[in-house]
Coordinates of C-alpha atoms (C1' of nucleotides) and ligand atoms in Angstrom, one line a residue:
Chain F
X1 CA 116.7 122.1 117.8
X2 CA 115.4 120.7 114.8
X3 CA 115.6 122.9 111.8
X4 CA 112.1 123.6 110.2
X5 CA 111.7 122.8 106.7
X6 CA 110.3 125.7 104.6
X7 CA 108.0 125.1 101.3
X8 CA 109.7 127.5 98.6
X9 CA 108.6 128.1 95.4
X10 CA 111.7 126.5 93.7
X11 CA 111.3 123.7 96.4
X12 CA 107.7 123.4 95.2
X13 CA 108.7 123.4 91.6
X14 CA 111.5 120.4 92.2
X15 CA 108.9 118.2 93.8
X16 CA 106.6 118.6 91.4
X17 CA 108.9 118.4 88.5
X18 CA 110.3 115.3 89.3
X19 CA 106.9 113.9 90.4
X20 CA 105.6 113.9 87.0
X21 CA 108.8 112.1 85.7
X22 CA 108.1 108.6 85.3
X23 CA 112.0 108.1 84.6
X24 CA 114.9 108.3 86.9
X25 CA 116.2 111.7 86.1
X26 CA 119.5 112.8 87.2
X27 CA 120.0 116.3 89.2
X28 CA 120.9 118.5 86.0
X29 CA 118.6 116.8 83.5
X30 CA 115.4 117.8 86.2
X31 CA 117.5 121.3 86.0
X32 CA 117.2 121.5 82.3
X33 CA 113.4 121.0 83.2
X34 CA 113.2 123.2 86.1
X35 CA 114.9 126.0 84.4
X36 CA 112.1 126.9 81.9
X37 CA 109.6 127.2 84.8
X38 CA 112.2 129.1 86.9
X39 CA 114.9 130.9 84.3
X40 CA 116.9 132.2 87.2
X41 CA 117.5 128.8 89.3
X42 CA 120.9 127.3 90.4
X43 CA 122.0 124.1 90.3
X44 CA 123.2 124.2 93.6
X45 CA 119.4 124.7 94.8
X46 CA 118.4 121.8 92.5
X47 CA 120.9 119.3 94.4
X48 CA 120.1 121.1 97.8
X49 CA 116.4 120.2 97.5
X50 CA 116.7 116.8 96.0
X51 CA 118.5 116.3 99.4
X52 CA 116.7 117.3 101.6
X53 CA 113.7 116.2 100.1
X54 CA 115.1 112.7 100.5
X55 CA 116.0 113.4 103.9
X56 CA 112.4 114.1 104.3
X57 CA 111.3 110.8 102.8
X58 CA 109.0 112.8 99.9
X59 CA 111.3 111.0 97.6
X60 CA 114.5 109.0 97.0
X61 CA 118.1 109.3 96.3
X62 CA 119.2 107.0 93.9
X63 CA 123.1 105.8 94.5
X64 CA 123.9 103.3 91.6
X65 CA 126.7 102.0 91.5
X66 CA 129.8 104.1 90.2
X67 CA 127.5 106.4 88.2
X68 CA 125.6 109.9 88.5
X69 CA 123.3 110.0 91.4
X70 CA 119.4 110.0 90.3
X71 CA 116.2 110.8 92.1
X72 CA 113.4 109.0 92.4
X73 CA 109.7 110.4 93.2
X74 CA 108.7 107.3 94.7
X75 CA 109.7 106.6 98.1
X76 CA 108.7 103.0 99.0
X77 CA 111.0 100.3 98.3
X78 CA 111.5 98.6 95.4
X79 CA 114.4 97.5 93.3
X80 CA 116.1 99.1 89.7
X81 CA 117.4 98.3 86.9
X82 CA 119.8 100.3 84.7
X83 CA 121.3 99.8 81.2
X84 CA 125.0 99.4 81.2
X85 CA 125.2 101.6 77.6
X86 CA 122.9 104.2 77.8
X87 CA 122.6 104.7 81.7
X88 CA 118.8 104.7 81.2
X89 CA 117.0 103.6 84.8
X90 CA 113.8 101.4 85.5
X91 CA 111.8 99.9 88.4
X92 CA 112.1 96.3 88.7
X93 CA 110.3 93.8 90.6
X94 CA 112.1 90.2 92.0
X95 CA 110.5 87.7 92.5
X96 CA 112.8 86.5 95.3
X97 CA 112.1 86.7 98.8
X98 CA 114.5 89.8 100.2
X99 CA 117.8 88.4 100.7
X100 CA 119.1 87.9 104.3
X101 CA 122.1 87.7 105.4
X102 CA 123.3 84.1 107.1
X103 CA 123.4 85.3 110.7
X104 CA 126.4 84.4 111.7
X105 CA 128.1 85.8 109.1
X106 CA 126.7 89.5 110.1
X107 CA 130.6 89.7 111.8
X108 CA 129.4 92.3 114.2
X109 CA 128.1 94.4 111.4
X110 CA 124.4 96.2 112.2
X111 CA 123.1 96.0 108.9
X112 CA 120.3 98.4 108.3
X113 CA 119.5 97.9 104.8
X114 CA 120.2 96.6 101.5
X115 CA 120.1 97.5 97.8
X116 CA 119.5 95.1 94.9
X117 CA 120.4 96.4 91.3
X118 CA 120.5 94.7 87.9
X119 CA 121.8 95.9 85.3
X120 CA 121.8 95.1 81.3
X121 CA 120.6 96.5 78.2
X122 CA 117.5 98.6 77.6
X123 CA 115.6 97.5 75.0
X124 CA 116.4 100.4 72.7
X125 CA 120.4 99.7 73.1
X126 CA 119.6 95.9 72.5
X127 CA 117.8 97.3 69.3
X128 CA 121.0 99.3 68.1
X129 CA 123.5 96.4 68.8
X130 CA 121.9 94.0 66.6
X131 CA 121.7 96.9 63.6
X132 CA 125.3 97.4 64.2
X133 CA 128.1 94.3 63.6
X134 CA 130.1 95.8 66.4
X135 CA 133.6 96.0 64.9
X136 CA 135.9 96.1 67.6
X137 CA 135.3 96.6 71.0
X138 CA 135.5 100.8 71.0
X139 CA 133.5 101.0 67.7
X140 CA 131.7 104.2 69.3
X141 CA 134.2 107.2 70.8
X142 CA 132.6 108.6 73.9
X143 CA 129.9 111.5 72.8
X144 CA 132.7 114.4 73.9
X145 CA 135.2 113.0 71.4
X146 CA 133.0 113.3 68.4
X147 CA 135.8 116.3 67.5
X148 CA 139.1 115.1 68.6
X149 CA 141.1 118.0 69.3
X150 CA 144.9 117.2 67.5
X151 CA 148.1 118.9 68.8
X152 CA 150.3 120.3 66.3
X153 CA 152.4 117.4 66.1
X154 CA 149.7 114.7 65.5
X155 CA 148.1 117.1 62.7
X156 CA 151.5 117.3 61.3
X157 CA 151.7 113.5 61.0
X158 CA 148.6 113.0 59.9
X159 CA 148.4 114.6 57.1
X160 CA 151.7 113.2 55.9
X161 CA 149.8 109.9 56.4
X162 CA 146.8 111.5 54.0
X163 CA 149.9 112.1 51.2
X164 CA 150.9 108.6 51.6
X165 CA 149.1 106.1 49.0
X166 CA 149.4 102.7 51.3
X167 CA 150.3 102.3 54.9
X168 CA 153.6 103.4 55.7
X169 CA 155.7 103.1 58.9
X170 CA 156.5 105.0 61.4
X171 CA 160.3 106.1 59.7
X172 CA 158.7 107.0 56.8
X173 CA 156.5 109.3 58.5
X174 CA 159.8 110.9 60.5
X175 CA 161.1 111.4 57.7
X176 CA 158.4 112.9 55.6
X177 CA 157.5 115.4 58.6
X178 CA 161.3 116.3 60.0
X179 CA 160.2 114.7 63.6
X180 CA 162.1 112.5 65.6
X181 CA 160.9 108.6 64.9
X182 CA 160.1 108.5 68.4
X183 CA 157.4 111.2 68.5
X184 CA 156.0 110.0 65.1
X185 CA 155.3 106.7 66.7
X186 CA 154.0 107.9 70.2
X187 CA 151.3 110.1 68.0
X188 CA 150.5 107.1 66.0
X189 CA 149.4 105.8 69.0
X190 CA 147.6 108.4 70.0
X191 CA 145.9 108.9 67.0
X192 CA 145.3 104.8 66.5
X193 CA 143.3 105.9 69.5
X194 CA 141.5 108.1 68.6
X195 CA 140.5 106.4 65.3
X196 CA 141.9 108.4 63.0
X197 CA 144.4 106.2 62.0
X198 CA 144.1 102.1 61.9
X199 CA 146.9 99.7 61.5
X200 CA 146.1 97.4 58.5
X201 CA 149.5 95.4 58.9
X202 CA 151.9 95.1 62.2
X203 CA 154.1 98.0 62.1
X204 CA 152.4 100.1 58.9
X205 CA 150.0 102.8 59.5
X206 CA 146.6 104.4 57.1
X207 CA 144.8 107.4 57.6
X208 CA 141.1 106.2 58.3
X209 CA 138.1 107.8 56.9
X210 CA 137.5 109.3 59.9
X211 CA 140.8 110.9 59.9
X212 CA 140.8 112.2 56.7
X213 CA 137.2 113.7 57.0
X214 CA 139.1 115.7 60.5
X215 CA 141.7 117.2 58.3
X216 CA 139.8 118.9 55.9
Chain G
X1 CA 144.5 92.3 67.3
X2 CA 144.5 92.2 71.1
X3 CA 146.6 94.0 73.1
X4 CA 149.5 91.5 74.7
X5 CA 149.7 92.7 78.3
X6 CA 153.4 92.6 79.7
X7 CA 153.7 92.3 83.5
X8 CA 155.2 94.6 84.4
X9 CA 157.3 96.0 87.8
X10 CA 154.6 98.2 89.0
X11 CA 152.0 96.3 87.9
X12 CA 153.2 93.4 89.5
X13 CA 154.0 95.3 92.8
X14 CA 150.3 96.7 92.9
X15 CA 148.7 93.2 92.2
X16 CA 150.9 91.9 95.1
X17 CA 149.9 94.7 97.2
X18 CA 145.8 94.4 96.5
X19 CA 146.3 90.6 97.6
X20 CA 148.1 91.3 100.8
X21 CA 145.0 93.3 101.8
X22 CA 142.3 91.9 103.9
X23 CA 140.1 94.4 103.2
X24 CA 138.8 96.0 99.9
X25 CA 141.0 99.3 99.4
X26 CA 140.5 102.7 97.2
X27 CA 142.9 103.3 94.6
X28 CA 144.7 106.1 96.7
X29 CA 144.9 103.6 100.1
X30 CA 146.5 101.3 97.7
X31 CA 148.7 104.3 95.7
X32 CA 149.9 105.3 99.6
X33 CA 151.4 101.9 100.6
X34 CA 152.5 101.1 97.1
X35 CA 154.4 105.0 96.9
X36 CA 156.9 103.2 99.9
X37 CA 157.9 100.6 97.3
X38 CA 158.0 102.5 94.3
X39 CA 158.2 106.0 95.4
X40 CA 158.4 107.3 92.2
X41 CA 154.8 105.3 90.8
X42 CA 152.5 107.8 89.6
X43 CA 148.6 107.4 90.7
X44 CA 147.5 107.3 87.4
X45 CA 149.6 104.3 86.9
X46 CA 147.7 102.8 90.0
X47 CA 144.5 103.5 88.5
X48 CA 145.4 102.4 85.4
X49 CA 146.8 98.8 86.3
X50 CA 143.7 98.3 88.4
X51 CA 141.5 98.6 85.7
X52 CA 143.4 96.9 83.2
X53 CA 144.0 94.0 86.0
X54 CA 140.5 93.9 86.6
X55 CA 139.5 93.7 82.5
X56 CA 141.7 90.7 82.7
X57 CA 139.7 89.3 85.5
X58 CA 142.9 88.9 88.2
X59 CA 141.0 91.3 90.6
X60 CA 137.5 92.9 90.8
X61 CA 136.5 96.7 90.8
X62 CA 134.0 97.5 93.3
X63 CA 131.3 100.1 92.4
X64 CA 129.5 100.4 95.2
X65 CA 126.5 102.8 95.7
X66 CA 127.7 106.6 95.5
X67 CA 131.2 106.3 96.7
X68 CA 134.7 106.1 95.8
X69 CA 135.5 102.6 93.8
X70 CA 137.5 100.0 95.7
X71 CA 139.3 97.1 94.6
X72 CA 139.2 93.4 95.5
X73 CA 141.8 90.6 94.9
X74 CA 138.9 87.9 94.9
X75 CA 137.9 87.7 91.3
X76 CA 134.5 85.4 92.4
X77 CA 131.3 85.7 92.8
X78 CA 130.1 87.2 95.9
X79 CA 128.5 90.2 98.1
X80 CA 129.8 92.9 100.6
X81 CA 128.3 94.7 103.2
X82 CA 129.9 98.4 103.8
X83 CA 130.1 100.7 107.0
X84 CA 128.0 103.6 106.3
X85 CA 129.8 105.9 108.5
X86 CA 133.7 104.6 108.2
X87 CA 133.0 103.4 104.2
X88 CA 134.7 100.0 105.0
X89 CA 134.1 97.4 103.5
X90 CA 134.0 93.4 103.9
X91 CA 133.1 90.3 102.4
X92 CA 129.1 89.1 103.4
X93 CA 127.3 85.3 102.5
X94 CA 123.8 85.6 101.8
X95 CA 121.6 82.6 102.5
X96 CA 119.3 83.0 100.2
X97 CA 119.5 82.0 96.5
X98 CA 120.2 84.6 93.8
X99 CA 117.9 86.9 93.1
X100 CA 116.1 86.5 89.8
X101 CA 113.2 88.6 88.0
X102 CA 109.8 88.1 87.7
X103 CA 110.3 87.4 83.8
X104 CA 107.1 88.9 82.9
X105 CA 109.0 92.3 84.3
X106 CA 111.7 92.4 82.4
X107 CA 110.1 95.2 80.6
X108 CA 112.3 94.0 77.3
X109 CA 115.7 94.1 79.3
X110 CA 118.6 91.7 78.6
X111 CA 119.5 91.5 81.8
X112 CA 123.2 90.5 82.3
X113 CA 123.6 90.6 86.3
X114 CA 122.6 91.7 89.4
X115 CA 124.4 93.0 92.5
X116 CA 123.5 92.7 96.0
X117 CA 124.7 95.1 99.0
X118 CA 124.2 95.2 102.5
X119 CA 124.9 98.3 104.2
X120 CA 125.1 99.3 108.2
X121 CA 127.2 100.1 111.0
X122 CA 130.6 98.3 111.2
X123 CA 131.5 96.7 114.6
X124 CA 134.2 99.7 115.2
X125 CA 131.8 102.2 114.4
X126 CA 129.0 100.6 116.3
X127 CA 131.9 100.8 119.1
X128 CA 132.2 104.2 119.3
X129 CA 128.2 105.3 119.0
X130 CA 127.9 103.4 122.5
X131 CA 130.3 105.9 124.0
X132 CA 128.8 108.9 122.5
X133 CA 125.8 110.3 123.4
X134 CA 125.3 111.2 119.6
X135 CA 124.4 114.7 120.3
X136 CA 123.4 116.0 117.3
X137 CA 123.8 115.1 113.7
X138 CA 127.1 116.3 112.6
X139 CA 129.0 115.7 115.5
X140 CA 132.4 114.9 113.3
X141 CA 133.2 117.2 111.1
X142 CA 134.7 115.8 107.6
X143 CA 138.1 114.8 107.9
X144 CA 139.7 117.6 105.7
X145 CA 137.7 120.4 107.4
X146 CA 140.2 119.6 110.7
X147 CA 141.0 123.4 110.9
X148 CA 138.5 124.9 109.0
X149 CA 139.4 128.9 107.5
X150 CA 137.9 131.5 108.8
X151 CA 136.9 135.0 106.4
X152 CA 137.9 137.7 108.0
X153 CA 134.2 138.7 109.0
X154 CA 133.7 135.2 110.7
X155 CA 137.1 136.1 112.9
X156 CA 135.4 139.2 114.2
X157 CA 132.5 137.9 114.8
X158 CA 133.9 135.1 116.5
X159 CA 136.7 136.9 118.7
X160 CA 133.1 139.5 120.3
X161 CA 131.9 136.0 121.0
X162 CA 134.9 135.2 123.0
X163 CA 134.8 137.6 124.8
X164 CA 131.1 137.5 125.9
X165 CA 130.7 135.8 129.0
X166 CA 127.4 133.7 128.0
X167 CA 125.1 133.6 125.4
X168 CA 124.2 136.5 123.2
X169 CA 122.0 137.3 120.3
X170 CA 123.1 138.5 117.0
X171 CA 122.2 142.2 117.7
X172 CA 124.4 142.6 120.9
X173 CA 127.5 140.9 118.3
X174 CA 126.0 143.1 115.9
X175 CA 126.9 146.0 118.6
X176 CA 130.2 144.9 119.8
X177 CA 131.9 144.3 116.0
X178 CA 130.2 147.0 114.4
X179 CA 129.0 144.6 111.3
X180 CA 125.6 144.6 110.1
X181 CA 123.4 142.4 112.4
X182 CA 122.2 140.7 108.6
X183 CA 126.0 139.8 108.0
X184 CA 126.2 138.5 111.5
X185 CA 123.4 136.3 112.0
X186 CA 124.9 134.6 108.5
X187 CA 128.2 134.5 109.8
X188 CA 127.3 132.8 112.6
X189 CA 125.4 130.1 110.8
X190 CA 128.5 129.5 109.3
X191 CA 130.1 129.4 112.5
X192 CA 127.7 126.7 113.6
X193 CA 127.9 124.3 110.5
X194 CA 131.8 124.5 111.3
X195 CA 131.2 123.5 115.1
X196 CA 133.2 126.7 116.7
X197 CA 129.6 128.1 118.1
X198 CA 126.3 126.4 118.9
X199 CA 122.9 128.1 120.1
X200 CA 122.1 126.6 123.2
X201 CA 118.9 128.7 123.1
X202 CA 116.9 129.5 119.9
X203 CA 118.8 133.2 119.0
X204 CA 121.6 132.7 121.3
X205 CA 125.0 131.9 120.5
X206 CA 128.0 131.1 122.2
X207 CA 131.4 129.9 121.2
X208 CA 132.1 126.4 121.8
X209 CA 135.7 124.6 122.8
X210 CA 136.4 123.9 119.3
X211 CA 135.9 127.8 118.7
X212 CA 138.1 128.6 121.1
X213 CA 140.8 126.3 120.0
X214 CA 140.9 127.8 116.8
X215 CA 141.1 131.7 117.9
X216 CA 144.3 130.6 119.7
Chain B
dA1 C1' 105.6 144.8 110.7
dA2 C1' 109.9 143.2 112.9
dG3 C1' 113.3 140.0 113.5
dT4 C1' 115.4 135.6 112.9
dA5 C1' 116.0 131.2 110.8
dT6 C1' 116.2 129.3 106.6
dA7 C1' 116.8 129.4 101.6
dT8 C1' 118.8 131.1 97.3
dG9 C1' 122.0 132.4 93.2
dA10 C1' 126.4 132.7 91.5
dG11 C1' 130.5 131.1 91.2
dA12 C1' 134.5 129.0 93.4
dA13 C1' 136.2 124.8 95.3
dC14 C1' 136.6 120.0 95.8
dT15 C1' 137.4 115.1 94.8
dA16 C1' 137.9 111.2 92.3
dT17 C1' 139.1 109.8 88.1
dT18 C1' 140.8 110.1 83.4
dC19 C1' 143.5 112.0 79.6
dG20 C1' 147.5 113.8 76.8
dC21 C1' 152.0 113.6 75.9
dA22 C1' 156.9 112.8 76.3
dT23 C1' 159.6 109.4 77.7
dG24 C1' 160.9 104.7 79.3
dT25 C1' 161.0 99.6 78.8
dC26 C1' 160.4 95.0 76.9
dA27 C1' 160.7 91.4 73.5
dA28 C1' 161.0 89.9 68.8
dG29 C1' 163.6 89.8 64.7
dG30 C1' 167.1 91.1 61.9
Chain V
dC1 C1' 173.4 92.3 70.5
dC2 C1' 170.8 96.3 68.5
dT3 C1' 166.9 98.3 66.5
dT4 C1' 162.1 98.9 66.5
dG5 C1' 157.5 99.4 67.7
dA6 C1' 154.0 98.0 71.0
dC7 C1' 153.1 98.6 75.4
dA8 C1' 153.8 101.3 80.0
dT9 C1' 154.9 105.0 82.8
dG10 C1' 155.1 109.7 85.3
dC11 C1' 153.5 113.9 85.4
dG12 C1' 150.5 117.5 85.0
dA13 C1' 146.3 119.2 83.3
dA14 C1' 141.5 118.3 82.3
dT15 C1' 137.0 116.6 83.5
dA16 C1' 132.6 115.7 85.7
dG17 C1' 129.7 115.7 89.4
dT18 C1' 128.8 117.6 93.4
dT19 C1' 129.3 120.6 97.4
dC20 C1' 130.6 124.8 99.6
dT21 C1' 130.9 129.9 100.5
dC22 C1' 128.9 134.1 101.2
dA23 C1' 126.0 138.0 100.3
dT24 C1' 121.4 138.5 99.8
dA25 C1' 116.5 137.3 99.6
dT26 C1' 112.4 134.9 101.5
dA27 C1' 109.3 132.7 104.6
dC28 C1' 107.8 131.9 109.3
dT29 C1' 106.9 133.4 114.1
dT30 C1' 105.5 136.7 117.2
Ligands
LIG301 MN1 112.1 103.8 91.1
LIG302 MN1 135.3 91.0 98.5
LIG303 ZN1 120.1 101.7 77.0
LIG304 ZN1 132.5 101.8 110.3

DNA sequence: AAGTATATGAGAACTATTCGCATGTCAAGG
DNA sequence: CCTTGACATGCGAATAGTTCTCATATACTT
């Protein structure tokens, strides 16, 4: 009835692998690891194991909130904490007796557990913040948009921005590219976004460095 | 410098629509009753509004541990328990104090909050594992495998076990389909994961009432 | 060693969420 | 009022993380 667990090499090499972490390592980052031990691995095996390795109780499943699932080699109970910047995870300890629930407030739940989680910054992301002066609230684009791709339309407007000596609107820009005023000022937008172009004045647009350093 | 919000139809439809709600929906429960409204609303826009409604602090996004994000119309401070098996989820008063950290344990963490969740059977669910006898551990299959596919293979093999008239190892199915008894034996694992056989000795299959529903 | 249950690799599929872009709408100011 | 630009929308496509499918390989049991 009950399946038998088999030891496998590759389930071998997971356990051990994420035994020897002292972090909270997320399925594809203990892949990354795993692979140089076993070049020929899948992913799929990595997440099947970590599964049913928790379902075994050798380790545990980590669910935090709204993020990548990570793995944890020890078992017991205890609480985490993770950094709200860099996603970085740590053990924790409270001070507080567990929290219980005020009984008759269960309303006919059977409440079989519950999970504590803080949440912050690391101290190497408080360390950054204070180097930088945080301009803005999106002063750092997310690490896939280092390259923003542009569609023809926004490189055609941006560049007429690079020609321009001080901000311009969006008019001049129709008119020095051929496109509609609408378009012009939908890819302002867009590009604004992106950070390519900045809006010194209401209404009048300049290339950023940022933007000029994509065009050439 | 910041962004004016305008309140707009939708928005304002959506807002309306989270507060009539007792319970804490996903964006897509919410998109569904909204889409009667405003058929023409697009889910993005749903998605969309939420966030920027909760940025604005007029509702609160619910990350909870590993699953879909749900929404809440009560801006304030407090916890939720959630149904493990159903993934409701409802408002819960703890009695004891907030949890705070042993200070000398803050490892060099600002923290900047905590979050507490209880987790358990709901009083509907709790219902219905009375009546069963819980045979097994899958005994329902995910909602969207309702009429699971069948490859071509699986078919054969599990017409020969229709026709059967009890239990039979892989080799006589093997026999009677003319497939490999390798390709068998996986199909019928298969088989079993999607309920239409079970093995009610070890190496012995036979098609369940779910199996024969889905030949017919 | 044979035979079966269980596990694997590879890639497709899935789901929840976000993004890109053309288009629509609102509100302020001429 | 009419134009304009900021803000929003609908739609479809893209993304990320994870799970599934199936042929094949491997580990137990006998
Ligand atoms: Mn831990
Ligand atoms: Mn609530
Ligand atoms: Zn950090
Ligand atoms: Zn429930």
């Amino acid at each position: 009835m009950n399946r038998t667990l088999r030891m496998t090499h590759q389930r071998e090499i997971i356990l051990a692998e994420l035994q020897r972490s002292k972090t909270h390592p997320t399925a594809d980052e203990l892949y990354e690891r795993i692979k140089k031990k076993l070049p020929r691995v899948s992913l799929a095996t990595v997440y099947r194991n970590l599964e049913i390795l928790s379902e075994a109780g050798l380790i545990k499943k980590l669910e935090i909130s709204g993020r990548q699932k990570r793995f944890d080699w020890d078992p017991g109970e205890h609480d985490h904490v993770y950094c709200v910047r860099c996603q970085r995870v740590d053990n924790i300890e409270t001070d507080a007796p567990a929290p219980s629930v005020a009984s008759a407030q269960e309303q006919g739940y059977r409440i079989t557990g519950c999970r504590i989680e803080f949440f912050g910054l690391c101290p190497k992301c408080l360390q950054q913040q204070k180097n930088k002066p945080s301009k803005g609230e999106r002063a750092m684009a997310c690490p896939s948009c280092t390259t923003p791709t542009l569609s023809e339309t926004q490189r055609q407007v941006l560049e007429a921005l690079a020609n321009t000596s001080e901000a311009c609107g969006s008019k001049e820009l129709a008119a020095a590219t051929g496109l509609e005023s609408k378009q012009v000022s939908c890819q302002l937008t867009a590009l604004k976004n992106k950070g390519l172009v900045d809006s010194p004045i209401r209404c009048k647009y300049a290339i950023t460095e940022q933007g000029k350093s994509i065009l050439s």
